[in-house]
Backbone as JSON, one array per atom type, in Angstrom:
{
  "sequence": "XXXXXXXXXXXXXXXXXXXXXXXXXXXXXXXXXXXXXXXXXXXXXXXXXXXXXXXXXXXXXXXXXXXXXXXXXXXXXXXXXXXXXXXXXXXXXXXXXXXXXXXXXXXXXXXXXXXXXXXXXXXXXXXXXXXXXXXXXXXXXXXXXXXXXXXXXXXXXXXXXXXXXXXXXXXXXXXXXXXXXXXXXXXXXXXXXXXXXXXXXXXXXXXXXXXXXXXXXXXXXXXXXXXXXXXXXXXXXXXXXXXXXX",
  "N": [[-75.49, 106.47, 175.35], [-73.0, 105.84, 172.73], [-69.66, 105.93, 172.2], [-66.75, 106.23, 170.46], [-63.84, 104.5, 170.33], [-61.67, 106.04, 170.06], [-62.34, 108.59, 170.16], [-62.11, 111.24, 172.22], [-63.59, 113.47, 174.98], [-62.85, 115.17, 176.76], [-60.83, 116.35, 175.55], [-61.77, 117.4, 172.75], [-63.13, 119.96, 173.69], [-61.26, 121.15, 175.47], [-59.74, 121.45, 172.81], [-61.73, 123.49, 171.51], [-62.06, 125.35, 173.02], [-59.44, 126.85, 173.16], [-59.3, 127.16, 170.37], [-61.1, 128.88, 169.78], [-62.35, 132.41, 168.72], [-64.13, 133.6, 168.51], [-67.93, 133.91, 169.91], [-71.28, 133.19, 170.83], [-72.83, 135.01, 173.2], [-74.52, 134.33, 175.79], [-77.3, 136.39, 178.1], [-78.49, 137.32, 180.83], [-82.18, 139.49, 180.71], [-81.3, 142.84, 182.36], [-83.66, 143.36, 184.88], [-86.22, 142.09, 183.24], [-85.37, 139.81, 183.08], [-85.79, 138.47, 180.5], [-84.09, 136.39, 177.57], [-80.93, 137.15, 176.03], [-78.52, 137.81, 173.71], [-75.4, 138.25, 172.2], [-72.48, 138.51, 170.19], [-69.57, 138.0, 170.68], [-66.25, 139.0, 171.24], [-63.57, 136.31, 172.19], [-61.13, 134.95, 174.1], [-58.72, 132.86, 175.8], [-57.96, 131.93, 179.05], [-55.07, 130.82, 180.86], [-55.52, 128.29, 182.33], [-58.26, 127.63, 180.22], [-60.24, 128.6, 180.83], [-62.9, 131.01, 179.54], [-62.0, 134.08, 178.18], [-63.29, 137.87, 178.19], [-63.56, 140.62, 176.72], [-65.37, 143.53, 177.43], [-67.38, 146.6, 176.89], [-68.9, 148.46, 179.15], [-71.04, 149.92, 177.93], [-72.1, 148.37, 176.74], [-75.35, 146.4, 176.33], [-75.2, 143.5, 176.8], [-73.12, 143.42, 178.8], [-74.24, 145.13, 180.43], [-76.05, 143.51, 181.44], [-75.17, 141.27, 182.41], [-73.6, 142.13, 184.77], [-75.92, 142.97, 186.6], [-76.81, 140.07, 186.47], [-74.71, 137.06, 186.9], [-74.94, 135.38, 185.53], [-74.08, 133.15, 182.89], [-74.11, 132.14, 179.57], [-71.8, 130.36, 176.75], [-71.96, 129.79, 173.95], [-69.43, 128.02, 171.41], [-67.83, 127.19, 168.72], [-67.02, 125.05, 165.39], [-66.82, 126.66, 163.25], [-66.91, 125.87, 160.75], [-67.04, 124.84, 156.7], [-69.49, 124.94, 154.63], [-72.47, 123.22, 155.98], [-73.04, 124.25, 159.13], [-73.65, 122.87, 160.85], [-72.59, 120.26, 161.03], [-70.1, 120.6, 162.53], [-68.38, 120.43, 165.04], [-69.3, 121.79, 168.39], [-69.93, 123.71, 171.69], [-71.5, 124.37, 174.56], [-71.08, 126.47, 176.94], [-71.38, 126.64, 180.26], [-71.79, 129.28, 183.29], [-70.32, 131.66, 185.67], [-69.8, 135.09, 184.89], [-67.0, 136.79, 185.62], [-65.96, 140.15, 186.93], [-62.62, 140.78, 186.09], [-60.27, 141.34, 188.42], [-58.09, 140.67, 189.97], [-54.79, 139.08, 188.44], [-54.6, 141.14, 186.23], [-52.76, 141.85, 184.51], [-52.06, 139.49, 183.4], [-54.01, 138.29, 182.05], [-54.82, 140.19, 180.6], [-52.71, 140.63, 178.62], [-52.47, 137.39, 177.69], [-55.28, 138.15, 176.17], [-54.64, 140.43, 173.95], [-52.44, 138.84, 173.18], [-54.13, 137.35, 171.37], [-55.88, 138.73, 170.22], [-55.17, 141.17, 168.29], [-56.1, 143.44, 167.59], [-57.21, 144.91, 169.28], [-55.85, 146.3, 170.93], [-56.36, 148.98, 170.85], [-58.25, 149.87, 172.03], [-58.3, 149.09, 174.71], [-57.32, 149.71, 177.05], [-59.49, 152.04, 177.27], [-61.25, 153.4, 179.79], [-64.36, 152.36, 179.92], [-64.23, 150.06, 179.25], [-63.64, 146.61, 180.46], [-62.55, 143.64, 181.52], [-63.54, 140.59, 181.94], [-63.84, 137.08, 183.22], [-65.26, 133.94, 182.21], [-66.02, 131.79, 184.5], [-66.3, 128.93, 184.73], [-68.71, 125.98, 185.25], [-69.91, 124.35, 183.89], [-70.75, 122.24, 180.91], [-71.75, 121.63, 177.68], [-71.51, 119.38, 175.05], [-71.35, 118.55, 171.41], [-70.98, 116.81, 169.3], [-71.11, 115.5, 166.76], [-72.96, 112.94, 165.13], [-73.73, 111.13, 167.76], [-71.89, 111.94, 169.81], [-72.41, 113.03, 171.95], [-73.0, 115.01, 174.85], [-72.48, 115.62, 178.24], [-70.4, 117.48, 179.62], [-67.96, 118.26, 183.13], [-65.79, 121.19, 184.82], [-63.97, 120.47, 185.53], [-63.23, 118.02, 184.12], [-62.11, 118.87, 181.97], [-60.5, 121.68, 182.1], [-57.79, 123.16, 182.32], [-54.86, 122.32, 184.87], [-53.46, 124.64, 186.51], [-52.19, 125.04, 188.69], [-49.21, 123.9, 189.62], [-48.02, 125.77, 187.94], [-46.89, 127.57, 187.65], [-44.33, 128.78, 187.34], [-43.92, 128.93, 184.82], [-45.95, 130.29, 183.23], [-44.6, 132.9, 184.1], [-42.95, 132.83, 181.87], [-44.39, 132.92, 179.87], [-44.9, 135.15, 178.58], [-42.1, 136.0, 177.81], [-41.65, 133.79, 176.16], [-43.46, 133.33, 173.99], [-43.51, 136.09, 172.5], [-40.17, 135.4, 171.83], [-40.54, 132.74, 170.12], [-41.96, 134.72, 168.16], [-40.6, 135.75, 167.23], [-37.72, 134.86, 166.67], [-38.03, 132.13, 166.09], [-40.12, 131.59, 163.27], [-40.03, 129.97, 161.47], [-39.9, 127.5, 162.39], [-42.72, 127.21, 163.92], [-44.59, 128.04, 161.4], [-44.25, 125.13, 160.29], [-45.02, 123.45, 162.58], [-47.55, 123.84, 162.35], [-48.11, 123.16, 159.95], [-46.64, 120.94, 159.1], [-47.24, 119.07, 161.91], [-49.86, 119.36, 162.42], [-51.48, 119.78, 159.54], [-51.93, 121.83, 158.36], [-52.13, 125.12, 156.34], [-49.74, 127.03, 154.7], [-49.08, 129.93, 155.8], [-48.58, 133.22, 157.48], [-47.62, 131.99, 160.32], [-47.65, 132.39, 163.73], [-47.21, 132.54, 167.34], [-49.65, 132.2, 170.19], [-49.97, 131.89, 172.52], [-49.16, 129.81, 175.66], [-49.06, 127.14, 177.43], [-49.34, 124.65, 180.12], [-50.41, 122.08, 178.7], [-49.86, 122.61, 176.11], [-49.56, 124.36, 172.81], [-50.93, 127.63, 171.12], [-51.36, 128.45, 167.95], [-51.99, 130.49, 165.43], [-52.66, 132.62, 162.35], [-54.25, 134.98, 160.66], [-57.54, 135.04, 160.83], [-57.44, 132.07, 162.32], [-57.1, 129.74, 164.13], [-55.0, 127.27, 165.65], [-54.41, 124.58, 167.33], [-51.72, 122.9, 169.44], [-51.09, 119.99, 170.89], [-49.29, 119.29, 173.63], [-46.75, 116.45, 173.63], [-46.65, 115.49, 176.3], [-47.42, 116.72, 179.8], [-46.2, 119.96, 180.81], [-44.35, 122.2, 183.13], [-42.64, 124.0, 183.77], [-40.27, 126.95, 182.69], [-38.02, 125.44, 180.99], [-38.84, 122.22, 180.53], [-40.55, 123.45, 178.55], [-38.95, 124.94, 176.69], [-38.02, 122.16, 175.97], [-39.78, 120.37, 175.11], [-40.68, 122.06, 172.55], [-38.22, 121.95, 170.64], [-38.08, 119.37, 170.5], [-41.02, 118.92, 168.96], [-40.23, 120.76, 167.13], [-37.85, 118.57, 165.78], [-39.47, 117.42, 164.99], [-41.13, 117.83, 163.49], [-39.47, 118.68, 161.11], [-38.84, 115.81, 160.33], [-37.87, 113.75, 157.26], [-40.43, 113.01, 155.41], [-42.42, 109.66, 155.55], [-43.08, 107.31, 152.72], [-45.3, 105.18, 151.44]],
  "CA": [[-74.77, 106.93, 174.17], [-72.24, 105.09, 172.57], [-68.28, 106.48, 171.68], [-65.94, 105.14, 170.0], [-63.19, 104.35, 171.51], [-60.84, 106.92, 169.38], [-62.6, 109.86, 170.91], [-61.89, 111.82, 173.63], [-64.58, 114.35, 174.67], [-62.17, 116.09, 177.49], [-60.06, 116.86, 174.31], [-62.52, 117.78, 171.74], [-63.48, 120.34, 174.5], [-60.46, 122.03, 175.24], [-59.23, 121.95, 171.57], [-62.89, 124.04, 171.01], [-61.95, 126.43, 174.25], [-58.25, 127.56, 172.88], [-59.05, 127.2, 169.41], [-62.14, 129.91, 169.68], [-62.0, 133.55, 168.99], [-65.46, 134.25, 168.72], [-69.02, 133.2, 170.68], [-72.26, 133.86, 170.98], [-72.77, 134.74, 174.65], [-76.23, 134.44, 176.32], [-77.16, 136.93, 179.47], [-80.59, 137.89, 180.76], [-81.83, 140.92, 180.55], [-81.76, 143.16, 183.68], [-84.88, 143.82, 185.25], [-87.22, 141.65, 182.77], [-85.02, 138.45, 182.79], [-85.53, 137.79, 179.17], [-82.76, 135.68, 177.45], [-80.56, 138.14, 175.36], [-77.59, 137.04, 173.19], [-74.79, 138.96, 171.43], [-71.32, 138.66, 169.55], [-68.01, 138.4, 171.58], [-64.84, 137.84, 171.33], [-62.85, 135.89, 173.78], [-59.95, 134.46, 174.86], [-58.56, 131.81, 176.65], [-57.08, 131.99, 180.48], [-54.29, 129.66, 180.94], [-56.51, 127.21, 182.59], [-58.79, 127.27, 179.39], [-61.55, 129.26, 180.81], [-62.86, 132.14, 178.03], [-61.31, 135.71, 178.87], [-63.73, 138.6, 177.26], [-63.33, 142.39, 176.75], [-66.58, 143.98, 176.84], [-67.86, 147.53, 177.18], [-70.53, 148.57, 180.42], [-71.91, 150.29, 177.67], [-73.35, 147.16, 176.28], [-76.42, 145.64, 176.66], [-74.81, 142.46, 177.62], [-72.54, 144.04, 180.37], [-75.28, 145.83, 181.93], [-77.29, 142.31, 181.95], [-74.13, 140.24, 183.5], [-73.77, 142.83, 185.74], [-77.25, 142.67, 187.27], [-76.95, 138.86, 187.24], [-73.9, 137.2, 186.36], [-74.97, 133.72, 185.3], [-74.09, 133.68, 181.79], [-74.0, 130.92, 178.88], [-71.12, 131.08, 175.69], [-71.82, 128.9, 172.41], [-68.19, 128.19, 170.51], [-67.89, 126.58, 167.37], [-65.58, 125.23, 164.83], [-67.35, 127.56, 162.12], [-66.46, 124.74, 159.45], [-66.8, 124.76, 155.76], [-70.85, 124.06, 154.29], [-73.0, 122.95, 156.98], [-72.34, 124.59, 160.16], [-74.05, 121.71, 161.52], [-71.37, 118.81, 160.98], [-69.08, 120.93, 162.97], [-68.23, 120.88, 166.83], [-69.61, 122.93, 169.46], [-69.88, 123.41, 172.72], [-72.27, 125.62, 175.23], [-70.44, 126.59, 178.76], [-72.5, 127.62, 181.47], [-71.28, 129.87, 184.53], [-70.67, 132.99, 185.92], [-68.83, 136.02, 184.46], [-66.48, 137.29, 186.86], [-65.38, 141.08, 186.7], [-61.16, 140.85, 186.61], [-59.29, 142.23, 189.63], [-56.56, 140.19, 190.19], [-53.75, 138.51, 187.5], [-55.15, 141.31, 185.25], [-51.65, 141.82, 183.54], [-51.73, 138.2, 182.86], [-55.88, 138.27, 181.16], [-54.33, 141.49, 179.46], [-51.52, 140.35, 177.75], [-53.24, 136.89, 176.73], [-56.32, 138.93, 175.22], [-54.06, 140.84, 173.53], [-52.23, 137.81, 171.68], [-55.38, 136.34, 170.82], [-56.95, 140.01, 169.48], [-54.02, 142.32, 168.45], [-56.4, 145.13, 167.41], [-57.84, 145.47, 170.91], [-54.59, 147.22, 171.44], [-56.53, 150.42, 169.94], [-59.28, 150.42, 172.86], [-57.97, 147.83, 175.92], [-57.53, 150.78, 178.06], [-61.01, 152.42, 177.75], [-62.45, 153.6, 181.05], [-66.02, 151.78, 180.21], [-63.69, 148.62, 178.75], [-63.17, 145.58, 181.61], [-61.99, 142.25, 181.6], [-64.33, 139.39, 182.35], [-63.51, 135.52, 182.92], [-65.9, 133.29, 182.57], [-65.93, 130.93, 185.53], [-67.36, 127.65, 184.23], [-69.92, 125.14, 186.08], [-70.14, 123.23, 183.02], [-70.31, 122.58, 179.13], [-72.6, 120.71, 176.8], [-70.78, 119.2, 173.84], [-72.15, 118.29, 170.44], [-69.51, 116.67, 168.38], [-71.07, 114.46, 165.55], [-73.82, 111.49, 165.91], [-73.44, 109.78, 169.2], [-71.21, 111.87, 171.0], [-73.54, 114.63, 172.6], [-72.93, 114.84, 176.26], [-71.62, 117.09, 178.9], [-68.62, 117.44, 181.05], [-67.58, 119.24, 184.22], [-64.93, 122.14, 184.25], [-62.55, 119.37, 186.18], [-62.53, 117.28, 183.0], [-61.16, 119.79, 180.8], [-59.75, 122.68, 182.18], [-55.81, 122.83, 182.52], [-54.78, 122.84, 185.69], [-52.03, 125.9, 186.43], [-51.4, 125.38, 189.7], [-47.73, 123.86, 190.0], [-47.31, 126.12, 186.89], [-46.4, 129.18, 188.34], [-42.8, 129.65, 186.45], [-44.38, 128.04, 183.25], [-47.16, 131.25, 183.35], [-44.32, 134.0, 184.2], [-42.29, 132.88, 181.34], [-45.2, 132.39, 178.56], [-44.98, 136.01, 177.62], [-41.23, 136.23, 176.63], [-41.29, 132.62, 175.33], [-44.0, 133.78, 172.95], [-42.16, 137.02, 172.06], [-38.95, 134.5, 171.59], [-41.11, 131.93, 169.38], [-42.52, 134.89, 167.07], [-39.05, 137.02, 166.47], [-36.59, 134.09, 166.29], [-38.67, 130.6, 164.93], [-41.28, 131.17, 162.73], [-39.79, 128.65, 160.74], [-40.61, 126.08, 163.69], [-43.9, 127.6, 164.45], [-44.77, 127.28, 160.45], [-43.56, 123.97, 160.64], [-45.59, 123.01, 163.32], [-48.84, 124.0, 161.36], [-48.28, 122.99, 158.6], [-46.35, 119.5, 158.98], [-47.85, 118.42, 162.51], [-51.5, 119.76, 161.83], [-51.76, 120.08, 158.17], [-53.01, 123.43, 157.93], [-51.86, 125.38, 154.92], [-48.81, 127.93, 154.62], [-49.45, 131.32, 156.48], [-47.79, 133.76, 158.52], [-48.3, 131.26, 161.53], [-47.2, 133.01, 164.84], [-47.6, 131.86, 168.47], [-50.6, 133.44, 170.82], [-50.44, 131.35, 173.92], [-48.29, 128.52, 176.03], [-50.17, 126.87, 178.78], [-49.27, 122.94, 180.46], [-50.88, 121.23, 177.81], [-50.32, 122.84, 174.82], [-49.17, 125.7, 172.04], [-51.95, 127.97, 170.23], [-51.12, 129.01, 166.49], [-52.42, 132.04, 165.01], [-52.57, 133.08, 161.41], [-55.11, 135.61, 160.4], [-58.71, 134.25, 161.53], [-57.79, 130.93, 161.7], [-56.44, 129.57, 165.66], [-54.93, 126.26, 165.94], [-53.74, 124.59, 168.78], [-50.69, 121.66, 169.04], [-51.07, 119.6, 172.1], [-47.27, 118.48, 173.9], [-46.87, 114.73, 174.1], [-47.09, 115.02, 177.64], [-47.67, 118.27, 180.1], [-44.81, 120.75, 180.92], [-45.07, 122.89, 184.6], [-41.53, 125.56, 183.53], [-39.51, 126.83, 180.97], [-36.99, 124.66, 180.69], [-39.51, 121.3, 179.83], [-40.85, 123.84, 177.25], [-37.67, 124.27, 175.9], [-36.94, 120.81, 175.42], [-40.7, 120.04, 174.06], [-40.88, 122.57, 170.89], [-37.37, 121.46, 170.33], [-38.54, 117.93, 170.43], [-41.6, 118.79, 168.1], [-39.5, 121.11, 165.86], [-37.11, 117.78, 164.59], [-40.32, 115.69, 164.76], [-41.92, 118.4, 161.94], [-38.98, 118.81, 159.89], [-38.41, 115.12, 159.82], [-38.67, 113.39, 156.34], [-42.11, 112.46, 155.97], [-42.16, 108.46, 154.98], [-43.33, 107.22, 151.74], [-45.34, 103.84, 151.35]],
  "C": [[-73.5, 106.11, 174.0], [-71.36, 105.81, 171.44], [-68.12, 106.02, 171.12], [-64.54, 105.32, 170.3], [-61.45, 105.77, 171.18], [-61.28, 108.46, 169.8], [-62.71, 109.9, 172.0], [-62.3, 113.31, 174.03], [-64.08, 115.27, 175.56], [-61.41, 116.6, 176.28], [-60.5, 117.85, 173.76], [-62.76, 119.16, 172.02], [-62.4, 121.63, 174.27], [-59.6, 122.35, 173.7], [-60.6, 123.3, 171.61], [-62.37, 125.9, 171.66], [-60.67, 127.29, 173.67], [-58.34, 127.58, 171.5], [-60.48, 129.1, 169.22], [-61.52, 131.52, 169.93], [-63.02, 134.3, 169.05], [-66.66, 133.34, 169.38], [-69.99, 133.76, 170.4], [-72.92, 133.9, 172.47], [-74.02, 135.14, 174.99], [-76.31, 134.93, 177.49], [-78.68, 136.71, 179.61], [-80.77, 139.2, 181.24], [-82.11, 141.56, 181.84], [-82.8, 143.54, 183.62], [-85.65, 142.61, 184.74], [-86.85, 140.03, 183.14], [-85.07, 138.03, 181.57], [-84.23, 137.14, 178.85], [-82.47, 137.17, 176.29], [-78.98, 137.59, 175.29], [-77.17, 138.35, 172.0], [-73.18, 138.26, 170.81], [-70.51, 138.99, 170.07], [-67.19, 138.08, 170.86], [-64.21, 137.59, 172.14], [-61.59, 135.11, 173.12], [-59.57, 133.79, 175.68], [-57.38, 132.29, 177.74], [-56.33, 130.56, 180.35], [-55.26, 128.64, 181.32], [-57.38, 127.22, 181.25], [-60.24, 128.31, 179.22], [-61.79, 130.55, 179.92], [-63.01, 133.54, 178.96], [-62.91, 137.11, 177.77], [-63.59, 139.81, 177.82], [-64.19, 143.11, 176.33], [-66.79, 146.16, 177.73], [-68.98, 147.9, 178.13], [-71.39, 149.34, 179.72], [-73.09, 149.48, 176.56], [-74.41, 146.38, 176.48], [-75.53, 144.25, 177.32], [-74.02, 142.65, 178.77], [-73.33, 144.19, 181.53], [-75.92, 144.24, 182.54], [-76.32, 141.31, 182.94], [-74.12, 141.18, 184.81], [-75.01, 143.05, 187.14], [-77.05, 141.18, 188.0], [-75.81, 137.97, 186.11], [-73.88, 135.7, 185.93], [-74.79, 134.05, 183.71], [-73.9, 131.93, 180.84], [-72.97, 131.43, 177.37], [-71.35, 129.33, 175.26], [-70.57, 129.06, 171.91], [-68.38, 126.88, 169.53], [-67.12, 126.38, 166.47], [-65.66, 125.64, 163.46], [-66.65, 126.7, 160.59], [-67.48, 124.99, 158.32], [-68.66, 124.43, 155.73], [-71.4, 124.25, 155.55], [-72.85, 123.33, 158.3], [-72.4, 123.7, 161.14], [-73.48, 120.48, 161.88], [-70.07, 119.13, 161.79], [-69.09, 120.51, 164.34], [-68.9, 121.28, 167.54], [-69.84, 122.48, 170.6], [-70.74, 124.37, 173.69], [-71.86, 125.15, 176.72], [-71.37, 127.38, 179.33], [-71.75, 127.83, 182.71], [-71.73, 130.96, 184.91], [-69.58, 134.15, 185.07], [-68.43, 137.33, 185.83], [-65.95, 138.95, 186.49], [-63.64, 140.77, 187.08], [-60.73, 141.7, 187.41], [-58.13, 141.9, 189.86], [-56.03, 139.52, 189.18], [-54.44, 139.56, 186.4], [-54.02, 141.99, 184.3], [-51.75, 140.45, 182.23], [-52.92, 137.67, 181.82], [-55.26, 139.51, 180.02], [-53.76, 140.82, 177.9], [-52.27, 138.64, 177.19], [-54.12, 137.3, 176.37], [-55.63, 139.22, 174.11], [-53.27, 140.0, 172.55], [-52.88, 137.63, 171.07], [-56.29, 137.48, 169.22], [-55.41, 141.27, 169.41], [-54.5, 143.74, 168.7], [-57.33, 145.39, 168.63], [-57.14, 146.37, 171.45], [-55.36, 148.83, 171.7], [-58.0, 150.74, 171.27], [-59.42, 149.48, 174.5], [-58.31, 149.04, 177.03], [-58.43, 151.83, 178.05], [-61.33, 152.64, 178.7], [-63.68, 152.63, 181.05], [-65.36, 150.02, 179.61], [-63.33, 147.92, 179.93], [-62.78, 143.96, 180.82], [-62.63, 141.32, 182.46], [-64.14, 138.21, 182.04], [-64.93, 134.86, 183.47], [-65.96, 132.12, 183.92], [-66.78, 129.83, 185.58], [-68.21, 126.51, 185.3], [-69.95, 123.82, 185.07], [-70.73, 123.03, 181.56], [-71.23, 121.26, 179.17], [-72.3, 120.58, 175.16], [-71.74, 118.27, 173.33], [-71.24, 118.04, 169.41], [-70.07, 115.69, 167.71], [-72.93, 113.51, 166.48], [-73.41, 111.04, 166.88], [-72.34, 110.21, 169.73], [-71.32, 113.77, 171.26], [-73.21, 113.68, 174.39], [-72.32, 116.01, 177.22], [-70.94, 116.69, 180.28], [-68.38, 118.27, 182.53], [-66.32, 120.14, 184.01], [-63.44, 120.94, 184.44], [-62.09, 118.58, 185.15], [-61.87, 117.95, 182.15], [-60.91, 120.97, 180.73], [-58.65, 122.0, 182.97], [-55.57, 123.29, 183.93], [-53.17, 123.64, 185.92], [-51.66, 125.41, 187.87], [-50.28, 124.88, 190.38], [-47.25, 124.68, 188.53], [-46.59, 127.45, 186.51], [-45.38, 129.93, 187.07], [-42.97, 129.46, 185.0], [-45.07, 129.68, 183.12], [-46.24, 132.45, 183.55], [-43.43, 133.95, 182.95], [-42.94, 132.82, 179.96], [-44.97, 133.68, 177.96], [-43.81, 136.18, 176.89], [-41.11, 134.79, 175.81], [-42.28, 132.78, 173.82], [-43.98, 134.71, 171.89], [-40.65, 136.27, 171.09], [-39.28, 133.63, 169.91], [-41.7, 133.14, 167.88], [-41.23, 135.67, 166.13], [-38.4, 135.85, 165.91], [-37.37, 132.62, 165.45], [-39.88, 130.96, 164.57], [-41.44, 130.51, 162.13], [-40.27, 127.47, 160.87], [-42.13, 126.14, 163.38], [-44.56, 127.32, 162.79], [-44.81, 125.86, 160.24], [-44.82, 122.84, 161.29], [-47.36, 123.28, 163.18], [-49.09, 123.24, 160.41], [-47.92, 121.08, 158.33], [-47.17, 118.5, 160.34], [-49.23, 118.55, 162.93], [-52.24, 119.91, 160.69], [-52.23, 120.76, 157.74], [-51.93, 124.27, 156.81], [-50.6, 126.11, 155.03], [-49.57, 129.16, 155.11], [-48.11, 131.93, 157.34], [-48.46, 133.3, 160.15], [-47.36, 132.54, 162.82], [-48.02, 132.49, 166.57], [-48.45, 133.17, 169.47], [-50.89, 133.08, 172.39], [-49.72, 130.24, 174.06], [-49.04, 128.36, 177.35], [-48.79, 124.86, 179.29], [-49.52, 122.15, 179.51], [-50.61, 121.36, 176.48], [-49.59, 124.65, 173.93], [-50.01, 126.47, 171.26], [-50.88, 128.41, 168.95], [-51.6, 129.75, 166.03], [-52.07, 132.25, 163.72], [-54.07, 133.83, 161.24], [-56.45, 135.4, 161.22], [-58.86, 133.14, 161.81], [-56.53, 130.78, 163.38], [-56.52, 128.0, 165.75], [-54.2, 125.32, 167.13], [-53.21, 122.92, 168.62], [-50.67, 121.33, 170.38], [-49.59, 119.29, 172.64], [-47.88, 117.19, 174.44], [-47.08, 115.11, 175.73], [-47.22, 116.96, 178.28], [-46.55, 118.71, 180.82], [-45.58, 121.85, 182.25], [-44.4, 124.4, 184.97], [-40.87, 125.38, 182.6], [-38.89, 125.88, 180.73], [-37.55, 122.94, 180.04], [-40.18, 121.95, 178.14], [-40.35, 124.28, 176.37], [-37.32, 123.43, 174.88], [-38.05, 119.84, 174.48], [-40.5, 120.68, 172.37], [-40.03, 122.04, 170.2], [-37.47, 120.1, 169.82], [-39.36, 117.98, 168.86], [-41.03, 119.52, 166.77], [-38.76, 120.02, 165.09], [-38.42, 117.09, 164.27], [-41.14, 116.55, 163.04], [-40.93, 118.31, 160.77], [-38.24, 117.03, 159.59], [-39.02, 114.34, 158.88], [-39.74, 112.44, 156.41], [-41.83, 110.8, 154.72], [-43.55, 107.99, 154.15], [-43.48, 105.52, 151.12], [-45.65, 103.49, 149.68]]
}
């Protein structure tokens, strides 16, 4: 297969992974093994991997549950043709959450506000996918597939970066939405909305307006607050500066 030299399929990847709010997630069914496929929504773990909030009284629960190999389709549900778009199919396991499950909470919860209204459910859990590996489909001639190592974020010098994402996101939606507009609109070109921030990771800022999740990479990768600070700051003059006129 032959690239070109302007794409970058670790990218394409994790743009797909933090930009997604919905999937179509493939289990098998307990007992028979059949394949069996339903309608999620997920969420991205700092590292990238997809967070979901499902009911044990779902057919797909019960079937991960049995056997926890699981497959999620994401897509960049584009305009016409669904076909000219993106996608990507991750294959792993789906892990039941036990531990950091403040931290799976509270990003769900950006991502899906109105989960608020049934998070704490008794039969409701918190499942991370735990990837093996992805099969991307991005255009003519650049079908191929990756490992999790190429394009998941790695957290782990990011400790103080990860305890500070929730008030910096808090911070970013009370005090700059100006920025955060801004940063939609002038360094992504996406339209006017009530943009608002849903996630801060190493690599990157998600965006949020209604159904519509965009994500602004940082020139380089940030590990604690204080680099992420001095990035938005950075990309805030770089949006509001005048745009040049040939």
């Amino acid at each position: 297969m032959q690239l070109t030299p302007d794409f970058d399929p670790a990218k394409a990847v994790r743009s797909l992974l933090r930009r997604s709010r919905q999937g179509a997630l493939a289990t098998l069914m307990a007992g028979s093994g059949d394949p069996y496929c339903s309608l999620v929504n997920v969420a991205s773990h700092p590292d990238g991997s997809p967070i979901l909030l499902i009911s044990r009284l779902a057919i797909h629960t019960k079937n991960l549950l049995a056997d926890a190999r699981v497959s999620l389709m994401l897509d960049e549900r584009v305009e016409g043709d669904p076909l000219e778009g993106s996608r990507i199919m991750l294959s792993g396991h789906a892990e039941e959450v036990t531990s950091d499950r403040d931290l799976v909470r509270r990003r769900y919860l950006n991502a899906h506000p109105s989960a608020e209204a049934f998070v704490d459910f008794k039969d409701f859990s918190f499942f991370r996918i735990r990837l093996t590996g992805t099969h991307l489909v991005a255009g003519f001639g650049r079908i191929l597939d990756l490992k999790p190592a190429q394009f998941l974020t790695d957290i782990s010098d990011a400790g103080s970066l990860l305890e500070a994402e929730q008030s910096a996101v808090e911070h970013m939606n009370t005090d700059h939405q100006e920025a955060l507009g801004l940063y939609a609109t002038r360094l992504l070109g996406a339209g006017a909305g009530d943009w608002r921030c849903s996630g801060l990771d190493p690599d990157g800022i998600d965006l949020q307006t209604g159904n519509m999740t965009l994500r602004l990479d940082f020139p380089e990768r940030i590990t604690g607050p204080g680099e992420l600070r001095k990035v938005l700051v950075r990309l805030a003059k770089q949006a509001r500066a005048p745009v040049e006129r040939i």
